Coordinates of C-alpha atoms and ligand atoms in Angstrom, one line a residue:
M176 CA 15.0 18.4 -4.2
P177 CA 16.4 21.1 -6.6
P178 CA 13.7 23.8 -7.9
G179 CA 12.0 22.7 -11.1
C180 CA 12.9 19.1 -10.8
E181 CA 11.1 16.8 -13.3
G182 CA 9.6 13.5 -12.5
S183 CA 6.6 12.2 -10.6
L184 CA 5.2 12.1 -7.2
T185 CA 3.6 9.0 -5.7
L186 CA 0.7 9.8 -3.4
T187 CA -1.9 7.8 -1.6
V188 CA -5.6 8.3 -2.2
K189 CA -7.9 6.8 0.5
V190 CA -10.9 5.0 -0.9
G191 CA -13.8 4.5 1.7
V192 CA -15.2 1.0 1.2
S193 CA -18.0 -1.0 2.7
P194 CA -18.1 -4.9 2.3
E195 CA -21.1 -6.7 0.9
P196 CA -23.2 -8.4 3.7
G197 CA -21.6 -11.5 5.0
V198 CA -18.1 -10.8 3.7
L199 CA -16.7 -8.9 6.4
R200 CA -15.8 -11.5 8.8
E201 CA -14.1 -13.8 6.2
L202 CA -12.3 -10.9 4.8
T203 CA -11.0 -9.6 8.1
S204 CA -10.0 -13.1 9.1
L205 CA -7.9 -13.3 5.9
M206 CA -6.4 -9.7 6.9
Y207 CA -5.5 -10.8 10.3
R208 CA -3.7 -13.9 9.0
Y209 CA -1.9 -11.8 6.3
R210 CA -0.6 -9.5 9.1
E211 CA 0.9 -12.4 11.0
A212 CA 2.3 -14.0 7.9
L213 CA 3.8 -10.5 6.8
N214 CA 5.4 -10.1 10.2
Y215 CA 6.9 -13.5 9.9
A216 CA 7.9 -12.8 6.2
I217 CA 9.6 -9.6 7.2
R218 CA 11.8 -11.3 9.8
V219 CA 12.8 -14.2 7.3
V220 CA 13.5 -11.7 4.5
I221 CA 15.7 -9.5 6.9
E222 CA 17.5 -12.4 8.7
N223 CA 18.3 -14.1 5.2
R224 CA 18.9 -10.8 3.4
A225 CA 16.3 -12.6 0.9
L226 CA 15.7 -9.4 -1.0
S227 CA 15.2 -11.0 -4.4
L228 CA 11.8 -12.5 -5.4
G229 CA 13.3 -15.7 -6.3
R230 CA 15.1 -16.3 -2.9
A231 CA 11.9 -14.9 -0.9
H232 CA 9.7 -17.2 -2.8
R233 CA 11.9 -20.4 -2.0
L234 CA 11.9 -19.5 1.5
L235 CA 8.6 -18.4 2.2
Y236 CA 5.9 -19.4 -0.4
S237 CA 4.9 -22.7 1.0
T238 CA 4.8 -21.6 4.6
L239 CA 2.7 -18.5 3.7
K240 CA 0.4 -20.7 1.8
E241 CA -0.1 -23.6 4.1
G242 CA 1.2 -22.3 7.5
Y243 CA -0.9 -19.0 7.3
D244 CA -3.6 -20.3 5.0
L245 CA -3.1 -17.5 2.3
P246 CA -4.4 -18.0 -1.3
S247 CA -1.4 -18.4 -3.6
K248 CA -1.6 -14.9 -5.2
I249 CA -1.9 -13.2 -1.8
A250 CA 1.0 -15.3 -0.5
V251 CA 3.1 -13.8 -3.4
D252 CA 1.8 -10.3 -2.6
C253 CA 2.8 -10.9 1.0
Y254 CA 6.5 -11.6 0.4
R255 CA 6.8 -8.8 -2.2
E256 CA 5.4 -6.4 0.7
A257 CA 7.9 -7.9 3.1
I258 CA 10.8 -7.4 0.7
A259 CA 9.6 -3.7 0.1
I260 CA 9.5 -3.2 4.0
A261 CA 12.8 -4.9 4.6
K262 CA 14.5 -3.0 1.9
S263 CA 13.4 0.5 3.3
W264 CA 14.2 -0.7 6.9
L265 CA 17.8 -2.0 5.8
G266 CA 18.4 1.3 3.8
N267 CA 17.7 3.5 6.9
P268 CA 20.8 4.2 8.8
N269 CA 19.0 5.1 11.9
R270 CA 16.9 2.0 11.9
G271 CA 15.4 0.8 15.1
R272 CA 13.7 -2.5 15.9
V273 CA 12.7 -4.9 12.9
P274 CA 9.5 -3.3 11.8
R275 CA 6.0 -5.1 12.6
A276 CA 2.8 -4.5 10.9
K277 CA 0.2 -3.6 13.6
T278 CA -3.0 -3.1 11.3
P279 CA -4.6 -6.1 9.7
R280 CA -4.2 -5.7 5.9
L281 CA -3.7 -6.9 2.4
W282 CA -1.4 -5.9 0.0
L283 CA -3.0 -5.7 -3.3
T284 CA -1.0 -5.8 -6.7
N285 CA -2.8 -3.6 -9.4
K286 CA -4.9 -5.4 -11.9
Y287 CA -3.9 -8.8 -10.6
S288 CA -5.1 -8.6 -7.0
Y289 CA -7.8 -5.8 -7.2
R290 CA -9.5 -3.7 -9.6
I291 CA -12.0 -0.7 -9.2
R292 CA -15.2 -1.0 -11.5
D293 CA -18.6 0.3 -11.4
G294 CA -18.4 1.7 -8.0
Y295 CA -17.2 -1.6 -6.6
V296 CA -13.7 -2.9 -5.5
E297 CA -13.2 -6.4 -6.5
I298 CA -10.6 -8.3 -4.6
L299 CA -9.0 -11.6 -5.6
G300 CA -10.7 -14.4 -3.9
G301 CA -14.2 -12.9 -4.9
Y302 CA -14.7 -10.2 -2.3
R303 CA -16.6 -7.2 -3.4
L304 CA -16.6 -4.0 -1.7
R305 CA -18.8 -1.0 -2.3
V306 CA -16.9 2.2 -2.7
T307 CA -18.3 4.8 -0.4
G308 CA -16.2 7.8 -1.4
W309 CA -12.8 9.1 -2.3
D310 CA -10.7 12.1 -3.3
R311 CA -11.7 12.5 -7.0
R312 CA -8.9 14.9 -8.0
Y313 CA -6.5 12.1 -9.0
D314 CA -8.9 10.1 -11.0
G315 CA -7.1 11.0 -14.1
Y316 CA -3.9 9.4 -13.2
P317 CA -3.1 5.6 -13.2
S318 CA -3.5 3.7 -10.1
G319 CA -0.7 1.6 -8.6
D320 CA -0.6 -1.1 -5.8
A321 CA -3.0 -0.8 -3.1
R322 CA -3.4 -1.7 0.6
L323 CA -6.5 -2.7 2.2
L324 CA -6.5 -1.8 5.9
F325 CA -8.8 -2.7 8.8
K326 CA -8.8 0.2 11.1
D327 CA -11.1 1.0 14.1
G328 CA -13.6 -1.5 12.7
K329 CA -13.6 0.1 9.2
L330 CA -12.1 -0.9 5.9
V331 CA -10.1 1.6 4.1
L332 CA -8.5 1.0 0.6
E333 CA -5.3 3.1 0.0
V334 CA -4.5 3.3 -3.6
S335 CA -1.2 4.8 -4.7
K336 CA -1.2 7.1 -7.7
R337 CA 1.7 8.4 -9.8
V338 CA 1.1 12.2 -10.6
P339 CA 3.5 14.5 -12.4
R340 CA 5.5 16.6 -10.2
P341 CA 4.2 20.1 -10.6
P342 CA 6.6 22.7 -11.9
K343 CA 8.0 25.1 -9.2
Y344 CA 7.4 28.8 -9.9
S345 CA 10.3 31.3 -9.3
P346 CA 9.3 33.1 -6.1
K347 CA 8.4 36.7 -5.7
G348 CA 9.2 36.5 -2.0
V349 CA 9.6 34.4 1.1
L350 CA 7.1 33.1 3.6
A351 CA 9.0 32.1 6.8
V352 CA 7.9 29.4 9.2
D353 CA 9.1 29.6 12.8
V354 CA 8.2 27.1 15.6
N355 CA 8.1 27.3 19.3
E356 CA 6.4 25.4 21.8
R357 CA 3.2 27.3 21.7
Y358 CA 2.9 28.8 18.2
I359 CA 3.8 28.3 14.6
V360 CA 4.6 31.7 13.4
V361 CA 4.2 32.1 9.5
G362 CA 5.0 35.3 7.9
N363 CA 7.7 37.8 6.7
S364 CA 8.4 41.4 7.3
Q365 CA 4.9 42.5 5.9
Y366 CA 2.8 39.7 7.1
E367 CA 2.3 37.5 10.2
C368 CA 0.0 34.8 11.3
R369 CA 0.1 32.3 14.2
F370 CA -1.2 28.8 14.6
E371 CA -1.3 27.2 18.0
T372 CA 0.6 24.0 18.4
P373 CA -1.5 20.9 19.3
I374 CA 0.6 20.2 22.4
E375 CA -2.0 21.0 25.1
R376 CA -4.8 19.0 23.3
A377 CA -2.5 16.0 22.6
L378 CA -1.3 16.1 26.2
H379 CA -4.8 15.9 27.4
Y380 CA -5.1 12.6 25.7
R381 CA -1.7 11.3 27.0
R382 CA -2.7 12.2 30.5
L383 CA -5.9 10.3 30.3
A384 CA -4.0 7.2 29.1
E385 CA -1.5 7.6 31.8
N386 CA -4.1 8.0 34.7
L387 CA -5.8 4.9 33.5
Q388 CA -2.5 3.1 33.4
R389 CA -1.4 4.3 36.8
K390 CA -4.9 3.3 38.3
Y391 CA -4.7 -0.2 37.0
S392 CA -1.0 -0.8 37.7
L393 CA -1.9 -1.1 41.5
T394 CA -1.4 -4.6 42.6
R395 CA -5.1 -5.0 43.5
Y396 CA -5.9 -4.1 40.0
S397 CA -3.2 -6.2 38.1
A398 CA -5.8 -8.5 37.0
W399 CA -7.5 -5.6 35.3
L400 CA -4.6 -4.6 33.5
R401 CA -4.6 -7.9 31.6
R402 CA -8.2 -7.1 30.7
R403 CA -8.4 -6.2 27.2
G404 CA -10.9 -3.6 27.6
I405 CA -8.5 -1.3 29.6
R406 CA -5.6 -2.0 27.5
R407 CA -7.5 -1.0 24.4
R408 CA -8.7 2.2 26.2
V409 CA -5.2 3.2 27.1
G410 CA -4.0 2.4 23.5
Y411 CA -6.9 4.5 22.1
F412 CA -5.7 7.5 24.1
Y413 CA -2.2 7.2 23.0
S414 CA -3.2 6.9 19.3
K415 CA -5.6 9.8 19.7
A416 CA -2.9 12.0 20.9
R417 CA -0.9 11.0 17.8
R418 CA -3.6 11.7 15.7
V419 CA -4.2 15.1 17.0
V420 CA -0.6 16.0 16.2
E421 CA -0.9 14.4 12.6
D422 CA -4.0 16.0 11.8
W423 CA -2.8 19.5 12.9
A424 CA 0.5 19.2 11.1
K425 CA -1.4 18.3 7.8
K426 CA -3.8 21.3 8.1
V427 CA -1.3 23.9 9.1
S428 CA 1.2 22.7 6.4
H429 CA -1.7 22.8 3.9
K430 CA -2.5 26.3 5.0
I431 CA 1.1 27.5 4.8
A432 CA 1.5 26.0 1.3
S433 CA -1.6 27.7 -0.1
L434 CA -0.7 31.0 1.5
A435 CA 2.8 30.9 -0.2
R436 CA 1.2 29.8 -3.4
Q437 CA -1.3 32.7 -3.5
S438 CA 1.4 35.2 -3.2
Q439 CA 3.9 33.1 -5.4
Y440 CA 6.3 32.9 -2.5
A441 CA 8.8 30.4 -1.4
V442 CA 8.3 28.6 1.9
A443 CA 11.2 28.9 4.4
R444 CA 11.6 26.8 7.3
E445 CA 14.4 26.2 9.7
D446 CA 16.5 22.9 9.8
L447 CA 14.9 21.5 13.0
T448 CA 17.3 18.5 13.3
G449 CA 19.3 20.3 15.8
L450 CA 16.3 21.4 18.0
V451 CA 15.1 17.7 17.8
E452 CA 18.3 16.5 18.9
S453 CA 18.6 18.8 21.9
L454 CA 15.0 18.0 23.1
R455 CA 15.9 14.3 22.7
K456 CA 18.5 14.8 25.7
L457 CA 15.7 16.2 27.9
P458 CA 14.0 14.0 30.4
R459 CA 11.4 11.6 28.6
E460 CA 8.2 13.3 29.4
H461 CA 5.0 13.7 27.5
R462 CA 5.4 17.3 26.5
V463 CA 9.0 16.8 25.1
S464 CA 8.0 13.7 23.2
L465 CA 4.8 15.6 21.7
L466 CA 7.1 18.5 20.6
I467 CA 9.6 16.1 18.9
L468 CA 6.7 14.4 17.3
S469 CA 4.9 17.8 16.2
Y470 CA 8.1 19.3 14.9
R471 CA 9.1 16.1 12.7
R472 CA 5.6 15.8 11.4
L473 CA 5.3 19.5 10.6
E474 CA 8.7 19.2 8.6
F475 CA 7.5 16.3 6.9
W476 CA 4.2 17.8 6.0
V477 CA 5.4 21.2 5.0
D478 CA 7.9 19.8 2.7
W479 CA 5.3 17.4 1.2
Q480 CA 2.7 20.2 0.6
A481 CA 5.4 22.3 -0.9
E482 CA 6.4 19.6 -3.3
K483 CA 2.8 18.7 -4.2
S484 CA 1.8 22.3 -4.9
G485 CA 4.9 23.5 -6.6
V486 CA 5.9 25.8 -3.9
P487 CA 9.8 26.4 -3.8
L488 CA 11.1 25.2 -0.5
V489 CA 14.1 26.9 1.3
V490 CA 15.7 25.3 4.4
V491 CA 17.8 27.6 6.5
E492 CA 20.3 27.2 9.3
P493 CA 18.4 28.0 12.7
R494 CA 21.2 29.3 14.8
G495 CA 20.5 32.5 16.3
T496 CA 17.2 33.3 14.4
S497 CA 15.4 34.8 17.4
S498 CA 18.6 36.7 19.0
T499 CA 20.0 38.5 16.1
C500 CA 18.8 41.9 14.8
P501 CA 17.2 41.3 11.4
R502 CA 18.1 44.9 10.3
C503 CA 21.7 45.3 11.4
S504 CA 22.7 41.8 12.7
S505 CA 23.6 43.0 16.1
K506 CA 23.0 40.7 19.1
L507 CA 19.6 41.5 20.6
V508 CA 18.9 42.0 24.4
E509 CA 16.0 40.9 26.5
G510 CA 13.3 43.4 26.8
G511 CA 10.6 41.9 29.0
Y512 CA 8.1 39.1 28.3
R513 CA 9.2 37.5 25.1
R514 CA 10.2 40.8 23.5
V515 CA 13.7 41.8 22.3
R516 CA 15.6 45.0 21.5
C517 CA 18.5 45.9 19.6
P518 CA 21.0 48.2 21.4
R519 CA 22.6 49.3 18.2
C520 CA 19.6 50.4 15.8
G521 CA 16.7 50.5 18.3
F522 CA 14.7 47.7 16.6
E523 CA 12.2 46.1 18.9
A524 CA 9.8 43.3 18.4
D525 CA 8.4 40.1 19.6
R526 CA 10.9 37.1 19.7
D527 CA 8.9 35.1 17.2
T528 CA 8.4 38.0 14.9
V529 CA 12.2 38.4 14.9
A530 CA 12.7 34.8 14.0
V531 CA 10.3 35.1 11.1
M532 CA 12.2 38.1 9.9
N533 CA 15.5 36.5 10.2
I534 CA 14.5 33.2 8.5
E535 CA 13.1 35.5 5.7
V536 CA 16.4 37.3 5.4
R537 CA 18.4 34.0 5.3
A538 CA 16.1 32.5 2.7
L539 CA 16.2 35.6 0.6
S540 CA 20.0 35.3 0.5
K541 CA 19.8 31.5 -0.4
V542 CA 17.3 32.2 -3.0
G543 CA 19.6 34.8 -4.4
G544 CA 19.9 37.5 -7.2
S545 CA 16.3 37.6 -8.4
L546 CA 15.1 38.9 -4.9
T547 CA 16.1 41.9 -2.9
A548 CA 15.7 41.8 0.8
P549 CA 12.8 44.2 1.6
T550 CA 13.6 46.8 4.2
A551 CA 12.3 45.4 7.5
P552 CA 9.8 47.9 9.0
Q553 CA 9.6 48.2 12.7
M554 CA 6.9 45.8 13.9
T555 CA 6.2 46.7 17.4
D556 CA 2.5 45.9 17.6
V557 CA 1.9 42.8 15.5
A558 CA -1.5 41.3 16.5
P559 CA -1.3 37.9 17.7
N560 CA -3.4 36.6 14.9
R561 CA -3.8 38.3 11.5
C562 CA -4.8 35.4 9.4
G563 CA -8.4 36.8 9.3
E564 CA -10.1 33.7 7.9
P565 CA -10.7 30.4 9.4
M566 CA -8.6 27.6 8.2
S567 CA -10.0 25.8 5.3
P568 CA -10.9 22.1 5.8
L569 CA -8.0 19.7 4.8
R570 CA -8.1 18.8 1.2
G571 CA -4.7 17.1 1.0
A572 CA -3.8 14.0 -0.8
H573 CA -4.7 11.8 2.1
A574 CA -8.3 13.2 2.6
L575 CA -11.2 11.4 1.4
Ligands
ZN653 ZN1 19.7 46.4 15.0

């Protein structure tokens, strides 16, 4: 996105809701039916390329209404959602299998299928849900369509909001982001801060899942594997590992965006596509797949947080960022544990510090004229963590 781009952003506000007594069973039963109906509708829409409302209606309406027992308006919402999902899947050149909805849900068209009034969400069909809390920062903006999800035994309403895209300031400097297996290093030639990656914590849950699977895949346990309890527990550990990565990526990127904003800096990150591609060629093990996930989610959240808070973003070519001298561009030589040295000018630093400085230099040359590259001081003794303060709790768009 070019800097200073006009327009608006769509973000999701989560609204915690709790159903009136007696409503939960009936509502969730509808949500389970809706999920099955949606998966059916997605297949039909894709197979027939029925991307117009008229065609989808003819192909699906009566089946959704009678076969899946959906109220008429909900049946319409269902094929509308199927069309939206099919369109985004068909538009993705790297698409995998046909998408399937896993979480029981309802898609709700604004004003027709739901409204929020007097502390209650009212849903078509007469369901009333008490609102228990939400992120009030976006109250002033109009609500769009919403999804009601049933996750971990709780109902959550996700309401989409359209908010104006904040204007981007012109940066006074660059905050570079470098990633490696253990740390995210954030900084420039004056400042440096490290965040541990979530790999070890996420691995812990993957291992628990795997141990459980291994234990119950023995022939004498094969009956156990079919037992719902064990499968659910394994699934829980896998999703917990993913959630650890997601929460971490959100928090770290939020921190990065606010650091940049405070100093009116641009955020510069490497283009990690090549790194992710090279990781994909490695044997498929948990560590590798978690690294890929972490890098991708971090990229996504850094870009989104920058967009949302008006921070200019620069993406730089990653080649050689940790092996080139940031002062004189000579090739650096190894100097012991993770340290590198320049044979020409004598510059010496930690490999990650070097990467951050090089990303800064590259970003500055991309941002161009208004900025001059600062003279890089010799950083031979960078403290492993100079962030000083603990990370602030997440207050992103997806928080309650
Ligand atoms: Zn040098």
